[in-house]
JSON list of C-alpha atoms in Angstrom, two decimals:
[
{"chain": "A", "resi": 19, "resn": "UNK", "atom": "CA", "xyz": [0.09, -0.06, -0.20]},
{"chain": "A", "resi": 20, "resn": "UNK", "atom": "CA", "xyz": [1.10, 3.44, -0.42]},
{"chain": "A", "resi": 21, "resn": "UNK", "atom": "CA", "xyz": [1.77, 5.42, 2.50]},
{"chain": "A", "resi": 22, "resn": "UNK", "atom": "CA", "xyz": [3.87, 8.37, 3.74]},
{"chain": "A", "resi": 23, "resn": "UNK", "atom": "CA", "xyz": [5.11, 8.53, 7.32]},
{"chain": "A", "resi": 24, "resn": "UNK", "atom": "CA", "xyz": [6.40, 11.50, 9.36]},
{"chain": "A", "resi": 25, "resn": "UNK", "atom": "CA", "xyz": [7.35, 10.14, 12.58]},
{"chain": "A", "resi": 26, "resn": "UNK", "atom": "CA", "xyz": [7.72, 13.19, 14.28]},
{"chain": "A", "resi": 27, "resn": "UNK", "atom": "CA", "xyz": [4.56, 15.43, 15.27]},
{"chain": "A", "resi": 28, "resn": "UNK", "atom": "CA", "xyz": [6.79, 18.27, 16.71]},
{"chain": "A", "resi": 29, "resn": "UNK", "atom": "CA", "xyz": [10.40, 19.12, 16.10]},
{"chain": "A", "resi": 30, "resn": "UNK", "atom": "CA", "xyz": [11.91, 22.36, 18.00]},
{"chain": "A", "resi": 31, "resn": "UNK", "atom": "CA", "xyz": [15.13, 23.53, 17.57]},
{"chain": "A", "resi": 32, "resn": "UNK", "atom": "CA", "xyz": [17.13, 26.92, 18.40]},
{"chain": "A", "resi": 33, "resn": "UNK", "atom": "CA", "xyz": [17.90, 29.33, 15.61]},
{"chain": "A", "resi": 34, "resn": "UNK", "atom": "CA", "xyz": [20.99, 28.30, 13.86]},
{"chain": "A", "resi": 35, "resn": "UNK", "atom": "CA", "xyz": [21.07, 24.81, 14.38]},
{"chain": "A", "resi": 36, "resn": "UNK", "atom": "CA", "xyz": [20.63, 22.21, 11.78]},
{"chain": "A", "resi": 37, "resn": "UNK", "atom": "CA", "xyz": [17.19, 20.73, 11.10]},
{"chain": "A", "resi": 38, "resn": "UNK", "atom": "CA", "xyz": [16.00, 17.39, 9.73]},
{"chain": "A", "resi": 39, "resn": "UNK", "atom": "CA", "xyz": [12.43, 16.62, 9.03]},
{"chain": "A", "resi": 40, "resn": "UNK", "atom": "CA", "xyz": [11.90, 13.02, 8.41]},
{"chain": "A", "resi": 41, "resn": "UNK", "atom": "CA", "xyz": [9.85, 11.29, 5.68]},
{"chain": "A", "resi": 42, "resn": "UNK", "atom": "CA", "xyz": [9.70, 7.61, 4.78]},
{"chain": "A", "resi": 43, "resn": "UNK", "atom": "CA", "xyz": [7.27, 6.34, 2.20]},
{"chain": "A", "resi": 44, "resn": "UNK", "atom": "CA", "xyz": [6.06, 2.93, 0.85]},
{"chain": "A", "resi": 45, "resn": "UNK", "atom": "CA", "xyz": [5.39, 2.65, -2.99]},
{"chain": "A", "resi": 46, "resn": "UNK", "atom": "CA", "xyz": [6.08, 0.19, -5.56]},
{"chain": "A", "resi": 47, "resn": "UNK", "atom": "CA", "xyz": [7.68, 1.87, -8.47]},
{"chain": "A", "resi": 48, "resn": "UNK", "atom": "CA", "xyz": [9.53, 5.17, -9.03]},
{"chain": "A", "resi": 49, "resn": "UNK", "atom": "CA", "xyz": [8.03, 7.62, -6.66]},
{"chain": "A", "resi": 50, "resn": "UNK", "atom": "CA", "xyz": [7.46, 11.19, -7.10]},
{"chain": "A", "resi": 51, "resn": "UNK", "atom": "CA", "xyz": [7.77, 12.99, -3.82]},
{"chain": "A", "resi": 52, "resn": "UNK", "atom": "CA", "xyz": [7.06, 16.55, -2.46]},
{"chain": "A", "resi": 53, "resn": "UNK", "atom": "CA", "xyz": [7.62, 18.82, 0.69]},
{"chain": "A", "resi": 54, "resn": "UNK", "atom": "CA", "xyz": [4.61, 21.30, 1.06]},
{"chain": "A", "resi": 55, "resn": "UNK", "atom": "CA", "xyz": [4.54, 23.78, 3.98]},
{"chain": "A", "resi": 56, "resn": "UNK", "atom": "CA", "xyz": [1.96, 25.75, 5.66]},
{"chain": "A", "resi": 57, "resn": "UNK", "atom": "CA", "xyz": [3.02, 28.88, 7.51]},
{"chain": "A", "resi": 58, "resn": "UNK", "atom": "CA", "xyz": [0.82, 30.23, 10.02]},
{"chain": "A", "resi": 59, "resn": "UNK", "atom": "CA", "xyz": [-2.12, 32.19, 8.38]},
{"chain": "A", "resi": 60, "resn": "UNK", "atom": "CA", "xyz": [-0.87, 31.15, 5.04]},
{"chain": "A", "resi": 61, "resn": "UNK", "atom": "CA", "xyz": [-1.93, 28.69, 2.59]},
{"chain": "A", "resi": 62, "resn": "UNK", "atom": "CA", "xyz": [-0.40, 25.26, 2.14]},
{"chain": "A", "resi": 63, "resn": "UNK", "atom": "CA", "xyz": [1.87, 25.66, -0.68]},
{"chain": "A", "resi": 64, "resn": "UNK", "atom": "CA", "xyz": [4.79, 23.69, -2.43]},
{"chain": "A", "resi": 65, "resn": "UNK", "atom": "CA", "xyz": [8.36, 23.66, -0.81]},
{"chain": "A", "resi": 66, "resn": "UNK", "atom": "CA", "xyz": [10.10, 21.46, -3.33]},
{"chain": "A", "resi": 67, "resn": "UNK", "atom": "CA", "xyz": [9.98, 18.29, -5.12]},
{"chain": "A", "resi": 68, "resn": "UNK", "atom": "CA", "xyz": [12.51, 15.62, -5.50]},
{"chain": "A", "resi": 69, "resn": "UNK", "atom": "CA", "xyz": [12.54, 15.86, -9.77]},
{"chain": "A", "resi": 70, "resn": "UNK", "atom": "CA", "xyz": [13.87, 19.28, -9.56]},
{"chain": "A", "resi": 71, "resn": "UNK", "atom": "CA", "xyz": [16.66, 18.57, -7.13]},
{"chain": "A", "resi": 72, "resn": "UNK", "atom": "CA", "xyz": [16.43, 22.34, -6.08]},
{"chain": "A", "resi": 73, "resn": "UNK", "atom": "CA", "xyz": [17.20, 24.04, -2.97]},
{"chain": "A", "resi": 74, "resn": "UNK", "atom": "CA", "xyz": [14.41, 26.30, -1.77]},
{"chain": "A", "resi": 75, "resn": "UNK", "atom": "CA", "xyz": [14.63, 28.66, 1.22]},
{"chain": "A", "resi": 76, "resn": "UNK", "atom": "CA", "xyz": [18.00, 26.77, 2.12]},
{"chain": "A", "resi": 77, "resn": "UNK", "atom": "CA", "xyz": [15.96, 23.55, 2.27]},
{"chain": "A", "resi": 78, "resn": "UNK", "atom": "CA", "xyz": [17.19, 20.46, 0.35]},
{"chain": "A", "resi": 79, "resn": "UNK", "atom": "CA", "xyz": [15.80, 16.71, 0.22]},
{"chain": "A", "resi": 80, "resn": "UNK", "atom": "CA", "xyz": [17.31, 13.85, -1.43]},
{"chain": "A", "resi": 81, "resn": "UNK", "atom": "CA", "xyz": [15.41, 10.85, -2.38]},
{"chain": "A", "resi": 82, "resn": "UNK", "atom": "CA", "xyz": [17.12, 7.76, -1.00]},
{"chain": "A", "resi": 83, "resn": "UNK", "atom": "CA", "xyz": [15.34, 4.68, -2.49]},
{"chain": "A", "resi": 84, "resn": "UNK", "atom": "CA", "xyz": [17.27, 2.29, -0.71]},
{"chain": "A", "resi": 85, "resn": "UNK", "atom": "CA", "xyz": [16.08, 3.70, 2.75]},
{"chain": "A", "resi": 86, "resn": "UNK", "atom": "CA", "xyz": [12.83, 4.74, 0.93]},
{"chain": "A", "resi": 87, "resn": "UNK", "atom": "CA", "xyz": [13.28, 8.16, 2.56]},
{"chain": "A", "resi": 88, "resn": "UNK", "atom": "CA", "xyz": [12.97, 11.69, 1.40]},
{"chain": "A", "resi": 89, "resn": "UNK", "atom": "CA", "xyz": [14.18, 13.74, 4.45]},
{"chain": "A", "resi": 90, "resn": "UNK", "atom": "CA", "xyz": [14.17, 17.71, 4.31]},
{"chain": "A", "resi": 91, "resn": "UNK", "atom": "CA", "xyz": [17.30, 19.29, 5.75]},
{"chain": "A", "resi": 92, "resn": "UNK", "atom": "CA", "xyz": [18.42, 22.61, 6.12]},
{"chain": "A", "resi": 93, "resn": "UNK", "atom": "CA", "xyz": [21.87, 23.42, 7.69]},
{"chain": "A", "resi": 94, "resn": "UNK", "atom": "CA", "xyz": [20.99, 26.52, 9.89]},
{"chain": "A", "resi": 95, "resn": "UNK", "atom": "CA", "xyz": [17.49, 27.01, 11.07]},
{"chain": "A", "resi": 96, "resn": "UNK", "atom": "CA", "xyz": [15.71, 30.54, 11.19]},
{"chain": "A", "resi": 97, "resn": "UNK", "atom": "CA", "xyz": [12.90, 31.81, 13.13]},
{"chain": "A", "resi": 98, "resn": "UNK", "atom": "CA", "xyz": [10.88, 32.11, 9.96]},
{"chain": "A", "resi": 99, "resn": "UNK", "atom": "CA", "xyz": [10.97, 28.49, 9.05]},
{"chain": "A", "resi": 100, "resn": "UNK", "atom": "CA", "xyz": [8.69, 27.58, 12.02]},
{"chain": "A", "resi": 101, "resn": "UNK", "atom": "CA", "xyz": [5.57, 26.12, 10.08]},
{"chain": "A", "resi": 102, "resn": "UNK", "atom": "CA", "xyz": [3.85, 22.73, 9.53]},
{"chain": "A", "resi": 103, "resn": "UNK", "atom": "CA", "xyz": [5.80, 20.79, 6.96]},
{"chain": "A", "resi": 104, "resn": "UNK", "atom": "CA", "xyz": [4.13, 17.91, 4.89]},
{"chain": "A", "resi": 105, "resn": "UNK", "atom": "CA", "xyz": [5.69, 15.12, 3.01]},
{"chain": "A", "resi": 106, "resn": "UNK", "atom": "CA", "xyz": [3.70, 13.94, -0.05]},
{"chain": "A", "resi": 107, "resn": "UNK", "atom": "CA", "xyz": [3.84, 11.08, -2.36]},
{"chain": "A", "resi": 108, "resn": "UNK", "atom": "CA", "xyz": [2.17, 11.43, -5.96]},
{"chain": "A", "resi": 109, "resn": "UNK", "atom": "CA", "xyz": [0.08, 8.48, -6.64]},
{"chain": "A", "resi": 110, "resn": "UNK", "atom": "CA", "xyz": [0.58, 6.36, -9.69]},
{"chain": "A", "resi": 111, "resn": "UNK", "atom": "CA", "xyz": [-1.48, 7.56, -12.84]},
{"chain": "A", "resi": 112, "resn": "UNK", "atom": "CA", "xyz": [-2.01, 10.84, -14.85]},
{"chain": "A", "resi": 113, "resn": "UNK", "atom": "CA", "xyz": [-3.48, 12.83, -12.17]},
{"chain": "A", "resi": 114, "resn": "UNK", "atom": "CA", "xyz": [-1.51, 14.74, -9.43]},
{"chain": "A", "resi": 115, "resn": "UNK", "atom": "CA", "xyz": [-3.41, 13.04, -6.50]},
{"chain": "A", "resi": 116, "resn": "UNK", "atom": "CA", "xyz": [-1.02, 13.24, -3.48]},
{"chain": "A", "resi": 117, "resn": "UNK", "atom": "CA", "xyz": [-0.73, 11.20, -0.22]},
{"chain": "A", "resi": 118, "resn": "UNK", "atom": "CA", "xyz": [0.06, 13.26, 2.49]},
{"chain": "A", "resi": 119, "resn": "UNK", "atom": "CA", "xyz": [2.00, 12.47, 5.56]},
{"chain": "A", "resi": 120, "resn": "UNK", "atom": "CA", "xyz": [0.57, 13.35, 8.96]},
{"chain": "A", "resi": 121, "resn": "UNK", "atom": "CA", "xyz": [2.92, 16.63, 9.12]},
{"chain": "A", "resi": 122, "resn": "UNK", "atom": "CA", "xyz": [5.58, 17.62, 11.53]},
{"chain": "A", "resi": 123, "resn": "UNK", "atom": "CA", "xyz": [5.39, 21.10, 13.25]},
{"chain": "A", "resi": 124, "resn": "UNK", "atom": "CA", "xyz": [8.75, 22.80, 13.26]},
{"chain": "A", "resi": 125, "resn": "UNK", "atom": "CA", "xyz": [9.37, 25.50, 16.00]},
{"chain": "A", "resi": 126, "resn": "UNK", "atom": "CA", "xyz": [12.53, 27.47, 15.78]},
{"chain": "A", "resi": 127, "resn": "UNK", "atom": "CA", "xyz": [13.29, 28.85, 18.97]},
{"chain": "A", "resi": 128, "resn": "UNK", "atom": "CA", "xyz": [15.31, 32.41, 19.30]},
{"chain": "B", "resi": 797, "resn": "UNK", "atom": "CA", "xyz": [-5.22, 36.56, -9.78]},
{"chain": "B", "resi": 798, "resn": "UNK", "atom": "CA", "xyz": [-7.02, 35.22, -6.92]},
{"chain": "B", "resi": 799, "resn": "UNK", "atom": "CA", "xyz": [-5.80, 31.67, -7.26]},
{"chain": "B", "resi": 800, "resn": "UNK", "atom": "CA", "xyz": [-8.28, 29.16, -5.48]},
{"chain": "B", "resi": 801, "resn": "UNK", "atom": "CA", "xyz": [-11.05, 30.67, -3.69]},
{"chain": "B", "resi": 802, "resn": "UNK", "atom": "CA", "xyz": [-13.16, 28.85, -0.96]},
{"chain": "B", "resi": 803, "resn": "UNK", "atom": "CA", "xyz": [-16.08, 29.89, 0.81]},
{"chain": "B", "resi": 804, "resn": "UNK", "atom": "CA", "xyz": [-17.03, 30.13, 3.47]},
{"chain": "B", "resi": 805, "resn": "UNK", "atom": "CA", "xyz": [-14.01, 30.37, 5.64]},
{"chain": "B", "resi": 806, "resn": "UNK", "atom": "CA", "xyz": [-16.01, 29.28, 8.75]},
{"chain": "B", "resi": 807, "resn": "UNK", "atom": "CA", "xyz": [-19.27, 27.37, 9.28]},
{"chain": "B", "resi": 808, "resn": "UNK", "atom": "CA", "xyz": [-20.78, 25.67, 12.23]},
{"chain": "B", "resi": 809, "resn": "UNK", "atom": "CA", "xyz": [-23.72, 22.95, 11.57]},
{"chain": "B", "resi": 810, "resn": "UNK", "atom": "CA", "xyz": [-25.85, 21.15, 13.46]},
{"chain": "B", "resi": 811, "resn": "UNK", "atom": "CA", "xyz": [-25.83, 17.21, 13.15]},
{"chain": "B", "resi": 812, "resn": "UNK", "atom": "CA", "xyz": [-28.07, 16.35, 10.17]},
{"chain": "B", "resi": 813, "resn": "UNK", "atom": "CA", "xyz": [-27.86, 19.99, 8.46]},
{"chain": "B", "resi": 814, "resn": "UNK", "atom": "CA", "xyz": [-26.67, 20.16, 4.93]},
{"chain": "B", "resi": 815, "resn": "UNK", "atom": "CA", "xyz": [-24.16, 22.31, 3.35]},
{"chain": "B", "resi": 816, "resn": "UNK", "atom": "CA", "xyz": [-22.25, 22.90, 0.23]},
{"chain": "B", "resi": 817, "resn": "UNK", "atom": "CA", "xyz": [-18.49, 24.22, 0.22]},
{"chain": "B", "resi": 818, "resn": "UNK", "atom": "CA", "xyz": [-17.65, 26.41, -2.73]},
{"chain": "B", "resi": 819, "resn": "UNK", "atom": "CA", "xyz": [-14.32, 26.11, -4.76]},
{"chain": "B", "resi": 820, "resn": "UNK", "atom": "CA", "xyz": [-13.33, 28.14, -7.70]},
{"chain": "B", "resi": 821, "resn": "UNK", "atom": "CA", "xyz": [-10.09, 28.73, -9.41]},
{"chain": "B", "resi": 822, "resn": "UNK", "atom": "CA", "xyz": [-8.92, 31.24, -12.04]},
{"chain": "B", "resi": 823, "resn": "UNK", "atom": "CA", "xyz": [-5.94, 29.49, -13.30]},
{"chain": "B", "resi": 824, "resn": "UNK", "atom": "CA", "xyz": [-7.61, 27.60, -16.05]},
{"chain": "B", "resi": 825, "resn": "UNK", "atom": "CA", "xyz": [-6.35, 24.23, -14.33]},
{"chain": "B", "resi": 826, "resn": "UNK", "atom": "CA", "xyz": [-7.88, 20.89, -15.46]},
{"chain": "B", "resi": 827, "resn": "UNK", "atom": "CA", "xyz": [-7.59, 19.12, -11.96]},
{"chain": "B", "resi": 828, "resn": "UNK", "atom": "CA", "xyz": [-9.44, 20.08, -8.74]},
{"chain": "B", "resi": 829, "resn": "UNK", "atom": "CA", "xyz": [-9.40, 18.30, -5.30]},
{"chain": "B", "resi": 830, "resn": "UNK", "atom": "CA", "xyz": [-11.11, 18.58, -1.88]},
{"chain": "B", "resi": 831, "resn": "UNK", "atom": "CA", "xyz": [-8.77, 17.55, 1.07]},
{"chain": "B", "resi": 832, "resn": "UNK", "atom": "CA", "xyz": [-9.64, 17.38, 4.60]},
{"chain": "B", "resi": 833, "resn": "UNK", "atom": "CA", "xyz": [-7.12, 18.23, 7.48]},
{"chain": "B", "resi": 834, "resn": "UNK", "atom": "CA", "xyz": [-7.43, 16.75, 10.92]},
{"chain": "B", "resi": 835, "resn": "UNK", "atom": "CA", "xyz": [-4.97, 16.61, 13.65]},
{"chain": "B", "resi": 836, "resn": "UNK", "atom": "CA", "xyz": [-2.38, 13.75, 13.52]},
{"chain": "B", "resi": 837, "resn": "UNK", "atom": "CA", "xyz": [-3.83, 12.71, 10.23]},
{"chain": "B", "resi": 838, "resn": "UNK", "atom": "CA", "xyz": [-2.47, 14.80, 7.78]},
{"chain": "B", "resi": 839, "resn": "UNK", "atom": "CA", "xyz": [-4.41, 15.73, 4.78]},
{"chain": "B", "resi": 840, "resn": "UNK", "atom": "CA", "xyz": [-6.65, 13.11, 3.06]},
{"chain": "B", "resi": 841, "resn": "UNK", "atom": "CA", "xyz": [-8.21, 13.14, -0.30]},
{"chain": "B", "resi": 842, "resn": "UNK", "atom": "CA", "xyz": [-12.06, 13.40, -0.42]},
{"chain": "B", "resi": 843, "resn": "UNK", "atom": "CA", "xyz": [-12.60, 13.37, -3.96]},
{"chain": "B", "resi": 844, "resn": "UNK", "atom": "CA", "xyz": [-10.87, 14.74, -7.15]},
{"chain": "B", "resi": 845, "resn": "UNK", "atom": "CA", "xyz": [-11.85, 15.95, -10.53]},
{"chain": "B", "resi": 846, "resn": "UNK", "atom": "CA", "xyz": [-9.21, 15.22, -13.17]},
{"chain": "B", "resi": 847, "resn": "UNK", "atom": "CA", "xyz": [-11.01, 17.29, -15.65]},
{"chain": "B", "resi": 848, "resn": "UNK", "atom": "CA", "xyz": [-14.25, 19.03, -16.38]},
{"chain": "B", "resi": 849, "resn": "UNK", "atom": "CA", "xyz": [-16.99, 16.32, -16.06]},
{"chain": "B", "resi": 850, "resn": "UNK", "atom": "CA", "xyz": [-15.21, 13.80, -14.28]},
{"chain": "B", "resi": 851, "resn": "UNK", "atom": "CA", "xyz": [-15.31, 13.00, -10.60]},
{"chain": "B", "resi": 852, "resn": "UNK", "atom": "CA", "xyz": [-13.41, 10.17, -8.69]},
{"chain": "B", "resi": 853, "resn": "UNK", "atom": "CA", "xyz": [-13.44, 9.07, -5.06]},
{"chain": "B", "resi": 854, "resn": "UNK", "atom": "CA", "xyz": [-10.44, 9.56, -2.98]},
{"chain": "B", "resi": 855, "resn": "UNK", "atom": "CA", "xyz": [-9.52, 7.98, 0.34]},
{"chain": "B", "resi": 856, "resn": "UNK", "atom": "CA", "xyz": [-12.29, 9.33, 2.69]},
{"chain": "B", "resi": 857, "resn": "UNK", "atom": "CA", "xyz": [-15.42, 10.00, 0.26]},
{"chain": "B", "resi": 858, "resn": "UNK", "atom": "CA", "xyz": [-18.28, 8.68, 2.56]},
{"chain": "B", "resi": 859, "resn": "UNK", "atom": "CA", "xyz": [-20.65, 11.37, 3.66]},
{"chain": "B", "resi": 860, "resn": "UNK", "atom": "CA", "xyz": [-19.67, 13.63, 0.93]},
{"chain": "B", "resi": 861, "resn": "UNK", "atom": "CA", "xyz": [-20.81, 14.44, -2.83]},
{"chain": "B", "resi": 862, "resn": "UNK", "atom": "CA", "xyz": [-19.19, 16.74, -5.16]},
{"chain": "B", "resi": 863, "resn": "UNK", "atom": "CA", "xyz": [-19.90, 18.40, -8.40]},
{"chain": "B", "resi": 864, "resn": "UNK", "atom": "CA", "xyz": [-17.49, 19.66, -11.09]},
{"chain": "B", "resi": 865, "resn": "UNK", "atom": "CA", "xyz": [-20.17, 22.34, -12.40]},
{"chain": "B", "resi": 866, "resn": "UNK", "atom": "CA", "xyz": [-17.33, 23.83, -15.01]},
{"chain": "B", "resi": 867, "resn": "UNK", "atom": "CA", "xyz": [-13.71, 24.01, -15.37]},
{"chain": "B", "resi": 868, "resn": "UNK", "atom": "CA", "xyz": [-13.38, 26.79, -12.74]},
{"chain": "B", "resi": 869, "resn": "UNK", "atom": "CA", "xyz": [-15.66, 25.48, -9.99]},
{"chain": "B", "resi": 870, "resn": "UNK", "atom": "CA", "xyz": [-15.64, 22.21, -7.93]},
{"chain": "B", "resi": 871, "resn": "UNK", "atom": "CA", "xyz": [-18.25, 22.26, -4.85]},
{"chain": "B", "resi": 872, "resn": "UNK", "atom": "CA", "xyz": [-18.29, 19.66, -2.02]},
{"chain": "B", "resi": 873, "resn": "UNK", "atom": "CA", "xyz": [-21.54, 18.91, -0.64]},
{"chain": "B", "resi": 874, "resn": "UNK", "atom": "CA", "xyz": [-22.46, 17.51, 3.02]},
{"chain": "B", "resi": 875, "resn": "UNK", "atom": "CA", "xyz": [-25.83, 15.83, 2.92]},
{"chain": "B", "resi": 876, "resn": "UNK", "atom": "CA", "xyz": [-26.38, 15.22, 6.42]},
{"chain": "B", "resi": 877, "resn": "UNK", "atom": "CA", "xyz": [-23.69, 16.64, 8.48]},
{"chain": "B", "resi": 878, "resn": "UNK", "atom": "CA", "xyz": [-22.03, 14.37, 11.39]},
{"chain": "B", "resi": 879, "resn": "UNK", "atom": "CA", "xyz": [-19.84, 15.35, 14.10]},
{"chain": "B", "resi": 880, "resn": "UNK", "atom": "CA", "xyz": [-17.09, 13.13, 12.40]},
{"chain": "B", "resi": 881, "resn": "UNK", "atom": "CA", "xyz": [-16.94, 15.73, 9.77]},
{"chain": "B", "resi": 882, "resn": "UNK", "atom": "CA", "xyz": [-15.67, 18.49, 11.85]},
{"chain": "B", "resi": 883, "resn": "UNK", "atom": "CA", "xyz": [-12.41, 19.37, 10.06]},
{"chain": "B", "resi": 884, "resn": "UNK", "atom": "CA", "xyz": [-10.82, 22.10, 8.02]},
{"chain": "B", "resi": 885, "resn": "UNK", "atom": "CA", "xyz": [-11.58, 21.50, 4.38]},
{"chain": "B", "resi": 886, "resn": "UNK", "atom": "CA", "xyz": [-8.97, 22.52, 1.65]},
{"chain": "B", "resi": 887, "resn": "UNK", "atom": "CA", "xyz": [-9.71, 22.82, -2.34]},
{"chain": "B", "resi": 888, "resn": "UNK", "atom": "CA", "xyz": [-6.77, 22.54, -4.54]},
{"chain": "B", "resi": 889, "resn": "UNK", "atom": "CA", "xyz": [-6.17, 22.69, -8.07]},
{"chain": "B", "resi": 890, "resn": "UNK", "atom": "CA", "xyz": [-3.44, 21.89, -10.53]},
{"chain": "B", "resi": 891, "resn": "UNK", "atom": "CA", "xyz": [-2.36, 21.45, -14.21]},
{"chain": "B", "resi": 892, "resn": "UNK", "atom": "CA", "xyz": [-2.18, 17.77, -15.55]},
{"chain": "B", "resi": 893, "resn": "UNK", "atom": "CA", "xyz": [0.77, 15.49, -14.50]},
{"chain": "B", "resi": 894, "resn": "UNK", "atom": "CA", "xyz": [3.84, 16.59, -12.48]},
{"chain": "B", "resi": 895, "resn": "UNK", "atom": "CA", "xyz": [2.53, 19.79, -11.58]},
{"chain": "B", "resi": 896, "resn": "UNK", "atom": "CA", "xyz": [2.15, 21.35, -8.15]},
{"chain": "B", "resi": 897, "resn": "UNK", "atom": "CA", "xyz": [-1.10, 21.69, -6.22]},
{"chain": "B", "resi": 898, "resn": "UNK", "atom": "CA", "xyz": [-2.48, 25.33, -5.43]},
{"chain": "B", "resi": 899, "resn": "UNK", "atom": "CA", "xyz": [-4.40, 25.33, -2.37]},
{"chain": "B", "resi": 900, "resn": "UNK", "atom": "CA", "xyz": [-7.28, 27.48, -1.00]},
{"chain": "B", "resi": 901, "resn": "UNK", "atom": "CA", "xyz": [-7.02, 29.02, 2.23]},
{"chain": "B", "resi": 902, "resn": "UNK", "atom": "CA", "xyz": [-9.58, 26.32, 3.73]},
{"chain": "B", "resi": 903, "resn": "UNK", "atom": "CA", "xyz": [-12.91, 26.15, 5.45]},
{"chain": "B", "resi": 904, "resn": "UNK", "atom": "CA", "xyz": [-13.07, 25.67, 9.27]},
{"chain": "B", "resi": 905, "resn": "UNK", "atom": "CA", "xyz": [-16.04, 23.23, 9.47]},
{"chain": "B", "resi": 906, "resn": "UNK", "atom": "CA", "xyz": [-17.54, 22.31, 12.90]},
{"chain": "B", "resi": 907, "resn": "UNK", "atom": "CA", "xyz": [-20.56, 19.93, 13.36]},
{"chain": "B", "resi": 908, "resn": "UNK", "atom": "CA", "xyz": [-22.25, 19.98, 16.76]}
]
């Protein structure tokens, strides 16, 4: 069954500390994975996707097929990174249906 | 350019009442989606519409119906609301395949 697991409900770090938000997936095939972010009082929005191999706002995520993981990382957290982060897996087929994880709330302390 | 617009933003219903959540997008997207967001459960897909005139069930469709009125609009109807449907509802849209989802601002629904 297709599934996305985010084991941490809350991750609290201090400003300037490294951040790693964990995401593991279950998918038989070649996965397409995304990170979405929801800042306070803002809409849910795409942060990055693995096929782009991009860095957005200092965040990166590498797909590790051996460990079935797509962890989100940032070397130095900023207070403005505080938000809810969702890992998402695209279902197979021609639509953009996404399976979301349960989300991790990142709190960056000053 | 408004993007994805949802109405209402807040709603309180009594058990058994019905209501329709409205969603419209002005980006000429083919695909539209309804998700619900619950604490500890993330976002779960209720229904989606790959294109005008088509709708399909998602993960949690029971108790809901949808209408893809035209390319712009995709409404979600609760025929007989239940407390278990208390949630935050998000509408989203996208272009076909490999495109990101654009989300509305959400509707906070409480069923008493």
